[in-house]
Protein backbone atom coordinates (compact mmCIF):
# COMPACT_ATOMS: atom_id res chain seq x y z
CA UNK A 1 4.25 6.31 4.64
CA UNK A 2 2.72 8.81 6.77
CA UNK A 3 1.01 7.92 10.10
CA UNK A 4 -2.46 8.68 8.73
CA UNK A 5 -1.37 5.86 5.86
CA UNK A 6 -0.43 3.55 8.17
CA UNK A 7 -3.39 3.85 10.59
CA UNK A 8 -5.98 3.71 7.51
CA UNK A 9 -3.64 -0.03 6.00
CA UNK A 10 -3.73 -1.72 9.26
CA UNK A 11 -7.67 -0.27 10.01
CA UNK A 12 -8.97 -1.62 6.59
CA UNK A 13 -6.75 -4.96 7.04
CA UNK A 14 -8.61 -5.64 10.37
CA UNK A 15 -11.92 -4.77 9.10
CA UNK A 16 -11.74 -7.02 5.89
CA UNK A 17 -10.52 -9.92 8.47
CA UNK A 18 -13.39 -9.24 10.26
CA UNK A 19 -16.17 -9.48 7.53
CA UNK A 20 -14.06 -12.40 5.92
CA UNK A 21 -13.78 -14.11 9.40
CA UNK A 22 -17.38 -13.12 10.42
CA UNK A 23 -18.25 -14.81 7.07
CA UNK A 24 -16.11 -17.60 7.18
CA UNK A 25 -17.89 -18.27 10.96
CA UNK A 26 -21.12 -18.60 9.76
CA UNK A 27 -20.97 -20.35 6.88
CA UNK A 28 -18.95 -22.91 9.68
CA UNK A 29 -21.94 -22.50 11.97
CA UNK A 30 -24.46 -23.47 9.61
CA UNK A 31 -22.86 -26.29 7.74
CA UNK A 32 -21.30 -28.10 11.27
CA UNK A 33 -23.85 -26.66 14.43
CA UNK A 34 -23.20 -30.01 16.53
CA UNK A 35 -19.14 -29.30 16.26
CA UNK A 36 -19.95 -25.58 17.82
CA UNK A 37 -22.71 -26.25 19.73
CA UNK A 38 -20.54 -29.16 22.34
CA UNK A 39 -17.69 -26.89 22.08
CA UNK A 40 -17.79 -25.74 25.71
CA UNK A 41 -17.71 -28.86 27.52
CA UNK A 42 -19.98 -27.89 30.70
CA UNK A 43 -22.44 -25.71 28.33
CA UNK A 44 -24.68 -25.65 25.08
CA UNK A 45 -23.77 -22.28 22.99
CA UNK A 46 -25.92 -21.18 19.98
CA UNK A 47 -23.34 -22.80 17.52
CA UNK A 48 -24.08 -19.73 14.37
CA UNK A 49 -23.82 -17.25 17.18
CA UNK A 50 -20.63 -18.84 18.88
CA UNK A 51 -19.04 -19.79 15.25
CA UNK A 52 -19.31 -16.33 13.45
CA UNK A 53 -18.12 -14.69 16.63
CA UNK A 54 -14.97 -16.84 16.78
CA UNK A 55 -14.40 -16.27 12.97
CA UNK A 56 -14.75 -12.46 13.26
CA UNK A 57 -12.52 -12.37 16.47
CA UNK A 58 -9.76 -14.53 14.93
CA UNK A 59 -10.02 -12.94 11.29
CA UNK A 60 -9.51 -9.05 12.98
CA UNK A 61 -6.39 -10.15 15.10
CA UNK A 62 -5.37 -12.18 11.26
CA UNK A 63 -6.25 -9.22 9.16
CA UNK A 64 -4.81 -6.65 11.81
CA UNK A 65 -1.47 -8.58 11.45
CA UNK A 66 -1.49 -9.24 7.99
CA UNK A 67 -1.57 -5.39 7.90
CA UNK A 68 1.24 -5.05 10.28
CA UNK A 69 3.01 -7.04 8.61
CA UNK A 70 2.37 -5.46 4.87
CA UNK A 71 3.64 -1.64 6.57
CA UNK A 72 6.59 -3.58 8.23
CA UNK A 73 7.62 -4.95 4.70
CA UNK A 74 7.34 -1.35 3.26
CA UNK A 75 9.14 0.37 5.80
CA UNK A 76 12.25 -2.28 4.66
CA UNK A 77 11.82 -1.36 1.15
CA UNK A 78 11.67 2.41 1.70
CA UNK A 79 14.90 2.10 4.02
CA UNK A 80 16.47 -0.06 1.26
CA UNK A 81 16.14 2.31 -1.40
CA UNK A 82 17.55 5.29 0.07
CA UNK A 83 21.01 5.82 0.03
């Protein structure tokens, strides 16, 4: 894999965990507001606001690894299968 490669797998792993997360947060949000609105004990937050931007945080550090994790597992192979 060339750097380029690698750089574009772990960029489109952290965006899709983003939009997934991001997703994932709102749908939260809107189904549960009173869990995310009481979350922070000494303050009200806007509980779609506060839920999507947890989800989208989370899912870009998940999605990020996940891509990590997918060149690490390559790099193995490719070492494995030369001589």
């Amino acid at each position: 894999m060339t750097i380029r490669k690698t750089f574009t797998t772990v960029t489109v792993a952290a965006l899709v965990g983003l939009v997934l997360g991001g997703v994932f947060g709102f749908a939260a949000g809107k189904m549960t507001p009173d869990f995310f609105r009481h979350i922070i004990p000494w303050q009200d937050v806007e509980p779609v606001g506060f839920a999507t931007f947890g989800g989208a945080t989370v899912g870009v550090l998940l999605g990020g690894g996940l891509g990590c994790f997918g060149v690490l597992i390559q790099f193995i192979l490719e070492l494995r299968r030369k001589p």
